[in-house]
Structure formats: C-alpha cells, structure tokens
C-alpha atoms as an extended CHARMM CRD file, in Angstrom:
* protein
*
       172  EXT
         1         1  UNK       CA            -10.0270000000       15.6680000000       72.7690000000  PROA      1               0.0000000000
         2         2  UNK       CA            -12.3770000000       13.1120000000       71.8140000000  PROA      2               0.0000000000
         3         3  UNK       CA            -12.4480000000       10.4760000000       69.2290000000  PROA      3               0.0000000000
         4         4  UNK       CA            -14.5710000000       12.0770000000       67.4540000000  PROA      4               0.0000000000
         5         5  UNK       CA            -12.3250000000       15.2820000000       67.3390000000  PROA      5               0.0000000000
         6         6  UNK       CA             -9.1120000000       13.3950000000       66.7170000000  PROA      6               0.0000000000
         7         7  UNK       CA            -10.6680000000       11.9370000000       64.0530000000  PROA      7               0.0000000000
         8         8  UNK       CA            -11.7050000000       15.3200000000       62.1090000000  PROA      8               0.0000000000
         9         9  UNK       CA             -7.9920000000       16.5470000000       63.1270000000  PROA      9               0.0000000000
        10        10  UNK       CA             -6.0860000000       13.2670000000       61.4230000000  PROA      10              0.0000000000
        11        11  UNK       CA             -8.3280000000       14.1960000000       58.3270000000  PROA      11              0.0000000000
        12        12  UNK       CA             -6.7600000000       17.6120000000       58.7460000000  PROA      12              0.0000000000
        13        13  UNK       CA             -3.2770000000       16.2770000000       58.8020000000  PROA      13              0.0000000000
        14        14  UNK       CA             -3.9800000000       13.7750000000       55.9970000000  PROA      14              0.0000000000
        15        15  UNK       CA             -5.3300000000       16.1870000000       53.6060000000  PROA      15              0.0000000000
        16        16  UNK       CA             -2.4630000000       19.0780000000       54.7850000000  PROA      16              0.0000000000
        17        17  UNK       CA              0.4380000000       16.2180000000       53.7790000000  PROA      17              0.0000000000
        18        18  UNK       CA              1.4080000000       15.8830000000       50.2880000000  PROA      18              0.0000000000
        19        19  UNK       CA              2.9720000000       12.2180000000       51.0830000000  PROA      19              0.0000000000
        20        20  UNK       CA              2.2820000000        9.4910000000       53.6980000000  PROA      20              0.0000000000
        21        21  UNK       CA              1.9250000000        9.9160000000       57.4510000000  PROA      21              0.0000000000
        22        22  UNK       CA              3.3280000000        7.4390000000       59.6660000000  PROA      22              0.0000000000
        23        23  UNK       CA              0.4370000000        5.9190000000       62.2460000000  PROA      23              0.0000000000
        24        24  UNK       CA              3.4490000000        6.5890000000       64.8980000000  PROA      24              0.0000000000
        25        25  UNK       CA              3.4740000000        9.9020000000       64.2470000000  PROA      25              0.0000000000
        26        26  UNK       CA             -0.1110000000       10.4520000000       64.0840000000  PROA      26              0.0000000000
        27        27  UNK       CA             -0.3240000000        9.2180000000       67.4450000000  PROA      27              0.0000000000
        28        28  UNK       CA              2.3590000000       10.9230000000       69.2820000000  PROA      28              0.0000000000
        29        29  UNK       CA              0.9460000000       14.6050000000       67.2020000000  PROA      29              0.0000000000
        30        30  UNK       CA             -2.5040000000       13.2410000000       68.9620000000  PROA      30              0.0000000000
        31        31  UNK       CA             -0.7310000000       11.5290000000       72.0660000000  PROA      31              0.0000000000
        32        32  UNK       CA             -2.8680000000        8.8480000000       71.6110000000  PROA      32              0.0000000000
        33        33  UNK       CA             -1.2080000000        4.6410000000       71.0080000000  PROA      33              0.0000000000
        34        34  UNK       CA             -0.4960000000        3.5210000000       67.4230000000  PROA      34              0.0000000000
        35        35  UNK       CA             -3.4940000000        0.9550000000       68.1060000000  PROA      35              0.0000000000
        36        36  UNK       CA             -6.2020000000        3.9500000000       69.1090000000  PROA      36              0.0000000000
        37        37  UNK       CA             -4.8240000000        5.6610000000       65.2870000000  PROA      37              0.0000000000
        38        38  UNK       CA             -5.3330000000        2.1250000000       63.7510000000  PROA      38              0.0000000000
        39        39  UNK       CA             -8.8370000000        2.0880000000       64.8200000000  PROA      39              0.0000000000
        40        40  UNK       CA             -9.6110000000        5.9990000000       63.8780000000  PROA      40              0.0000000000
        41        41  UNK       CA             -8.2540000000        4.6880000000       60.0120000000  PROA      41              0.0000000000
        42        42  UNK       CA            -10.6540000000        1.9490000000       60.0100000000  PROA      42              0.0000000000
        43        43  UNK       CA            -13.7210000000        4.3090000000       61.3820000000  PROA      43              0.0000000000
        44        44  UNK       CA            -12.7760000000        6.5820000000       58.7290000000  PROA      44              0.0000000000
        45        45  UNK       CA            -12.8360000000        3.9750000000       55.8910000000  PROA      45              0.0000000000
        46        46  UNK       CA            -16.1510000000        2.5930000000       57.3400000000  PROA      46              0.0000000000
        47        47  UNK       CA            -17.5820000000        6.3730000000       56.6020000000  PROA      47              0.0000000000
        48        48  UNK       CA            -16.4330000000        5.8410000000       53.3010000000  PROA      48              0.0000000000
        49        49  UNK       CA            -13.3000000000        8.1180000000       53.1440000000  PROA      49              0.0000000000
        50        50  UNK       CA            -10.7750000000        7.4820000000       50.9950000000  PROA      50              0.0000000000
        51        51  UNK       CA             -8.0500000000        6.6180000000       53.5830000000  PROA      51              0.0000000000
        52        52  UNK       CA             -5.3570000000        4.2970000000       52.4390000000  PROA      52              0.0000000000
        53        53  UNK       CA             -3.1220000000        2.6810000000       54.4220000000  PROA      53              0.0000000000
        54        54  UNK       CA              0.5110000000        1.3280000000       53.2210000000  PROA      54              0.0000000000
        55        55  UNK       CA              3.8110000000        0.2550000000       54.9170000000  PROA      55              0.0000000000
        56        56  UNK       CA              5.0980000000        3.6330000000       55.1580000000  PROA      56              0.0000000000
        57        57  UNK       CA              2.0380000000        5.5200000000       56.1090000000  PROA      57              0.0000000000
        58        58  UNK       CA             -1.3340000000        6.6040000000       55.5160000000  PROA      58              0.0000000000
        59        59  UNK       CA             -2.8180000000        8.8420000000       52.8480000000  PROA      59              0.0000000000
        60        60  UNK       CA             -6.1860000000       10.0770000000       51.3890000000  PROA      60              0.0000000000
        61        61  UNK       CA             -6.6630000000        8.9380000000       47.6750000000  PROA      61              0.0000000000
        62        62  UNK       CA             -7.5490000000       11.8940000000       45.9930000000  PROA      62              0.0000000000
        63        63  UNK       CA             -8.8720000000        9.8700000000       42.6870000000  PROA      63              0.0000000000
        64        64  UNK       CA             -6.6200000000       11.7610000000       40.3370000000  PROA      64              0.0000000000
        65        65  UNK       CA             -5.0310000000        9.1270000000       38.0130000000  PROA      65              0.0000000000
        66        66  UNK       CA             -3.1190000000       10.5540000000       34.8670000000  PROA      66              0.0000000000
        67        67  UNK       CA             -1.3050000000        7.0720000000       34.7130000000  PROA      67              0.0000000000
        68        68  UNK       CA             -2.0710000000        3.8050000000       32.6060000000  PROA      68              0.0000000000
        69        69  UNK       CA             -3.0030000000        1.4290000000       34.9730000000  PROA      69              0.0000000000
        70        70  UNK       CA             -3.3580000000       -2.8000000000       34.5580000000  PROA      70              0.0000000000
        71        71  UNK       CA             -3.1250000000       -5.5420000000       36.8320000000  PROA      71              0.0000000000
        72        72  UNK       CA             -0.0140000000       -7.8500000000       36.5160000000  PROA      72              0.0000000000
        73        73  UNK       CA             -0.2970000000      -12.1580000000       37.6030000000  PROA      73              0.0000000000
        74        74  UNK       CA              3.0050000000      -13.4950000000       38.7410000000  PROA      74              0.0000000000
        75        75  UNK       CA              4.2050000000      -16.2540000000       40.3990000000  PROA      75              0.0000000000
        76        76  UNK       CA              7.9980000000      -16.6010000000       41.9980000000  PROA      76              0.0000000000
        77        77  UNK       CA              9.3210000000      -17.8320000000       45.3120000000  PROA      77              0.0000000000
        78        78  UNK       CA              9.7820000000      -15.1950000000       48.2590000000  PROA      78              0.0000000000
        79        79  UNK       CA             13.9310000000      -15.1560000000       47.0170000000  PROA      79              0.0000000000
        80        80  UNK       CA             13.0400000000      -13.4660000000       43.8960000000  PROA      80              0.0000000000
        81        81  UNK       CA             10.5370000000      -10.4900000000       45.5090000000  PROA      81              0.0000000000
        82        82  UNK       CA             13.1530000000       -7.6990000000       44.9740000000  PROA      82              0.0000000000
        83        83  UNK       CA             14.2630000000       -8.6590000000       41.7540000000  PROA      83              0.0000000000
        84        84  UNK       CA             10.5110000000       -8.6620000000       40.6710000000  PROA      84              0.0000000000
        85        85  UNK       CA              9.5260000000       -5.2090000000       42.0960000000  PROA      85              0.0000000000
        86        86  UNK       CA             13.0450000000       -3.9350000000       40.9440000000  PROA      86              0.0000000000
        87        87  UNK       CA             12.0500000000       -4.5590000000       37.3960000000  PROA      87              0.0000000000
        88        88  UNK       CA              8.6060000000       -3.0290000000       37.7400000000  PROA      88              0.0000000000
        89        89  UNK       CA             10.5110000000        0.2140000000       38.9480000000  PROA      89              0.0000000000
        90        90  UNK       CA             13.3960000000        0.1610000000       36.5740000000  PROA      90              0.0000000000
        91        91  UNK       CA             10.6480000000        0.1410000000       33.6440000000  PROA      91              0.0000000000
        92        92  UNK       CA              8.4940000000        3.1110000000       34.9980000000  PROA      92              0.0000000000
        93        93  UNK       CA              6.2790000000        1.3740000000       37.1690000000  PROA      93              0.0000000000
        94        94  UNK       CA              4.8840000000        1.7650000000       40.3740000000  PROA      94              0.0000000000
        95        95  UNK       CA              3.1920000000       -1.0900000000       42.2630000000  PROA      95              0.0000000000
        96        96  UNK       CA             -0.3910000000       -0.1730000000       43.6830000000  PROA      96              0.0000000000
        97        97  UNK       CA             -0.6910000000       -3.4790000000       45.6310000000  PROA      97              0.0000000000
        98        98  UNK       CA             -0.3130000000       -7.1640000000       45.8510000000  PROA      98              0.0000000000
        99        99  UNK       CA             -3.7480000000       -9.5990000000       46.0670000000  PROA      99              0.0000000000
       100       100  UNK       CA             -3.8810000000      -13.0870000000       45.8160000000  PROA      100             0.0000000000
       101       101  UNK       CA             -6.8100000000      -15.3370000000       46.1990000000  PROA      101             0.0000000000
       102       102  UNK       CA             -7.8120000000      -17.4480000000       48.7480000000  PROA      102             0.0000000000
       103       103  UNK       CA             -9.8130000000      -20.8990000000       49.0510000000  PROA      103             0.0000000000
       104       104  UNK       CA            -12.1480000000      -19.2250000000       52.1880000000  PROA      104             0.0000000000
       105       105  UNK       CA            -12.1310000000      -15.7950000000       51.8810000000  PROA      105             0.0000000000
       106       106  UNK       CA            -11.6450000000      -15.0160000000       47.8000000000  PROA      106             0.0000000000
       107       107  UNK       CA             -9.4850000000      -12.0320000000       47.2850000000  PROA      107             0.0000000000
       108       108  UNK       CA             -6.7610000000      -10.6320000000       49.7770000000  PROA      108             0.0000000000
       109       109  UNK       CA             -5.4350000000       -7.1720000000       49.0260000000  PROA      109             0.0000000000
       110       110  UNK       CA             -2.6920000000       -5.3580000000       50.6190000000  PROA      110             0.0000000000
       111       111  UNK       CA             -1.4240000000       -2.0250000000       49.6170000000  PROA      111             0.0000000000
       112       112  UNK       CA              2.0650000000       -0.9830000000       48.9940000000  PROA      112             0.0000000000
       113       113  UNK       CA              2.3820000000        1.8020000000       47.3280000000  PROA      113             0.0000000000
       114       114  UNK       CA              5.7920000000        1.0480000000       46.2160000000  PROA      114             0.0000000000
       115       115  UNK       CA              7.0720000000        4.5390000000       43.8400000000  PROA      115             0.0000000000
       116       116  UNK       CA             10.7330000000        4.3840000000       43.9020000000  PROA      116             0.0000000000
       117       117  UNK       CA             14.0640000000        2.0280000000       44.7600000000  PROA      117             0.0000000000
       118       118  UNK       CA             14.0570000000        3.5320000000       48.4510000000  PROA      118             0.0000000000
       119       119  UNK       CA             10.1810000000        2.7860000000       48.7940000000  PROA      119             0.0000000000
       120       120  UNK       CA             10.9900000000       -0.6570000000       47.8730000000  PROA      120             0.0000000000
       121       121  UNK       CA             13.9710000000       -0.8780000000       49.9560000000  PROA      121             0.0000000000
       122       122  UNK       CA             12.1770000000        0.0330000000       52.6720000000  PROA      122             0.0000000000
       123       123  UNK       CA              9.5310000000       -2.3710000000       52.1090000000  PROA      123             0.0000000000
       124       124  UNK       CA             12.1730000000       -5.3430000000       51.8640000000  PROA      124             0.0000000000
       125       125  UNK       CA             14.1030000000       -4.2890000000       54.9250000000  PROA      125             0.0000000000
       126       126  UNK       CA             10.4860000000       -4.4030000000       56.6380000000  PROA      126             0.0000000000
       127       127  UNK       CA              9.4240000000       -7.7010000000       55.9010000000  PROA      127             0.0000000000
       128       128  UNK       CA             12.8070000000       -9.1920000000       57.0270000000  PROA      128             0.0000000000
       129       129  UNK       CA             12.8210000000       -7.0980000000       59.9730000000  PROA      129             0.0000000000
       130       130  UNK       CA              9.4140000000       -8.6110000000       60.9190000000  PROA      130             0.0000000000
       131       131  UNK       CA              9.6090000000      -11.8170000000       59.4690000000  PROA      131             0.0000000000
       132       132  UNK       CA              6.4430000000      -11.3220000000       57.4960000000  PROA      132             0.0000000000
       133       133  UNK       CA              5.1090000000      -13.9320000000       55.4130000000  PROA      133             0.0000000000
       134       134  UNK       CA              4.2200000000      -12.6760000000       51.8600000000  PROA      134             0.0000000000
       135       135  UNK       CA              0.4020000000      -12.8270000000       50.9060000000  PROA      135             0.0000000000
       136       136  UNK       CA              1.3150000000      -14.9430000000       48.0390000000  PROA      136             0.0000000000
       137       137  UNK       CA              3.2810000000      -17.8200000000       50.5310000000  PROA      137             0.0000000000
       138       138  UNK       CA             -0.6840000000      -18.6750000000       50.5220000000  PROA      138             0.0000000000
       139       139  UNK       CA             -1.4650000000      -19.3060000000       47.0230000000  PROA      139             0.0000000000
       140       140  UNK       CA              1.8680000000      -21.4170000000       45.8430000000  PROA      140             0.0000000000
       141       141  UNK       CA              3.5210000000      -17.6140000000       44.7900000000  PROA      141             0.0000000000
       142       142  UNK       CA              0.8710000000      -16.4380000000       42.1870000000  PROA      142             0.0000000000
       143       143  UNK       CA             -0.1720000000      -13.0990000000       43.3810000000  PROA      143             0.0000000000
       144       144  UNK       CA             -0.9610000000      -10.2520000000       41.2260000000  PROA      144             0.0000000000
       145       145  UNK       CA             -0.3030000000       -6.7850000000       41.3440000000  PROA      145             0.0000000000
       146       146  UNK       CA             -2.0040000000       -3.2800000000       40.2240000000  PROA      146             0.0000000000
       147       147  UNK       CA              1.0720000000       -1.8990000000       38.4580000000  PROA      147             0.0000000000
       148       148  UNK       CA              0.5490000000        2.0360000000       36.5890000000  PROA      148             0.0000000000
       149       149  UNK       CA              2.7680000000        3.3890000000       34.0840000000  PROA      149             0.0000000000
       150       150  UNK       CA              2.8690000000        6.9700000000       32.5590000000  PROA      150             0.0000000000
       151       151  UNK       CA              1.3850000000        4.9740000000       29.7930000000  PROA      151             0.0000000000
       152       152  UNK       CA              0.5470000000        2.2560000000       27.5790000000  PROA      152             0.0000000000
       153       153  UNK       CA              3.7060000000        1.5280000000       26.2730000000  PROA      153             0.0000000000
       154       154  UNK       CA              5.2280000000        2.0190000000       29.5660000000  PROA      154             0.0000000000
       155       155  UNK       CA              2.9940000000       -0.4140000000       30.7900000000  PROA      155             0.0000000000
       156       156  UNK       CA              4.3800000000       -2.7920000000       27.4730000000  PROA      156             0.0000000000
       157       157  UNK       CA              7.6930000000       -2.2170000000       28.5500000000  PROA      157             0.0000000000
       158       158  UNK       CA              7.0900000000       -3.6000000000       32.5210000000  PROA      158             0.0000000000
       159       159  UNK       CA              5.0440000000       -6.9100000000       30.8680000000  PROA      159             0.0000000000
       160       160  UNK       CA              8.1310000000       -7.5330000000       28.5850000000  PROA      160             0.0000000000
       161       161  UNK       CA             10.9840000000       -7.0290000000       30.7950000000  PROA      161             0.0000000000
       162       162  UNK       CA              8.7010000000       -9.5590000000       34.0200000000  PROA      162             0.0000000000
       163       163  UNK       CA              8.1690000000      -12.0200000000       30.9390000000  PROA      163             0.0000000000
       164       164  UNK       CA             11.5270000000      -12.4270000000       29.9290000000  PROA      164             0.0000000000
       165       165  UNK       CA             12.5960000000      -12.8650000000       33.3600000000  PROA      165             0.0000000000
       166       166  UNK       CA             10.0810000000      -15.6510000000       34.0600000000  PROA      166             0.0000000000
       167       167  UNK       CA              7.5840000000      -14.2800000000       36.5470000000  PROA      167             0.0000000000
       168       168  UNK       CA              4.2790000000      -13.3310000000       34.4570000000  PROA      168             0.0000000000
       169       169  UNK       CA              1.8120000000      -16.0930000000       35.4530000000  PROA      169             0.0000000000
       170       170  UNK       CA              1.1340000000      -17.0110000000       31.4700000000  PROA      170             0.0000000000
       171       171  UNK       CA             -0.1600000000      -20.4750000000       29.6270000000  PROA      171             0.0000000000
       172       172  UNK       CA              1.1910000000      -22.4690000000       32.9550000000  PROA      172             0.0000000000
C-alpha cells in the first residue's frame, strides 16, 4: 500500500469511528510506525481536512456544534491544573483546548478534548508520565481555554465556580 492509499484508508477509519483513534493503533491496523501516521495527519490537514489531533487520539471534526461555546483566560501554577479542569467538568463543561501566547510566535494552541473525569485523568496521568511542560509554563500560567457548555447559563455556571476559586485571569 502506498501513502497515498493509507492515507484514503485512515480517512476510512476516522470517519467509520464514532470516538478517537489512537495514532498506535492506526499504525499497527496499517503496519506502518507511529511517526509515518503522524506525518499522514499532517498531509491530511495540509489538504484541508478536518483532522484533529488530541492526547487520546485523532478524529475528524464534523462541524456540528449544538453547544454554547466561549473562550475562558486563566492563570494558576502547574499544582492547581486538575483542580481547574475538574471544575470546568463538574459544571458541564468540556475543554476544547489550551493556547497561550507567545513573544515570537503569537498564539500556541494545543487540543485536548477533555469530555469527562476519566478524559482528564488520563490527560494528568500523561503529562506526569512524560514530564511535559504545560503550554502556559511559557507565559507566567495565563493560558486560555475554549470551554462549551450545553448552554449559556451552563457556560455562567463554569465562569462563576473558576472565579470564586481564583483562576479567571480578571482586572489583574
């Protein structure tokens, strides 16, 4: 199979999955290396598809939003990440993504996709696993995230309970 075969069947495999798809298992379905699937993903996206990529697989982003959707600035310390995404959860919020902004190359965007306790769990366990730096560690802990809510008061209810605990990046 070629690349350019492989490609049309991980768009097959994408759009037959009603969830993520690990890159590992995309490559040992294609028996391909994780690195040969990271570089079909970014082909893909340079065609313009709508492939999204997030720490516990990729997906195609159909477009279809039903949700109330607003982007959130906060600012804490890398102790207080799973508190903050916690409370975004326990209000009825997902987390799209985390961006902060940077003196060279202006806004940095990574997705998450973060849905449920075990999504962010997972997430966590990830970046301690790996050691990762968060984005923010760049910009002094401000960072903002797409958050989306069933609605608008949802959406009140997620600002009110991240205020009260100190991390909305307001009047400082």
């Amino acid at each position: 199979m070629d690349g350019e075969e492989r490609r049309e069947k991980i768009l097959e495999i994408l759009k037959g999955r009603d969830g993520k798809v690990r890159g590992s298992e995309l490559a040992d379905r294609l028996e391909v290396s994780r690195q040969v699937i990271v570089g079909d993903m970014a082909l893909l996206k340079a065609r313009g598809l709508p492939v999204m990529s997030t720490p516990r697989g990729y997906y195609l982003d159909t477009g279809h939003r039903e949700g109330y959707r607003k982007t959130l600035v906060c600012c804490h310390d890398r102790a207080r990440t799973g508190e903050e995404l916690a409370l975004i959860i326990s209000a009825g919020g997902m987390i799209h993504d985390v961006s902060v902004e940077h003196e060279v190359y202006g806004t940095l965007t990574a997705s998450l996709e973060i849905r449920s306790l075990e999504d962010m769990n997972a997430y966590l366990q990830k970046m301690k696993t790996k050691n990762a730096p968060l984005l923010s560690s760049i910009s002094g802990g401000i960072h903002s995230h797409l958050v989306e809510t069933k609605g608008k008061e949802d959406m009140d209810r997620v600002e009110e309970i991240l205020r009260k605990a100190g991390f909305l990046y307001e009047n400082r």
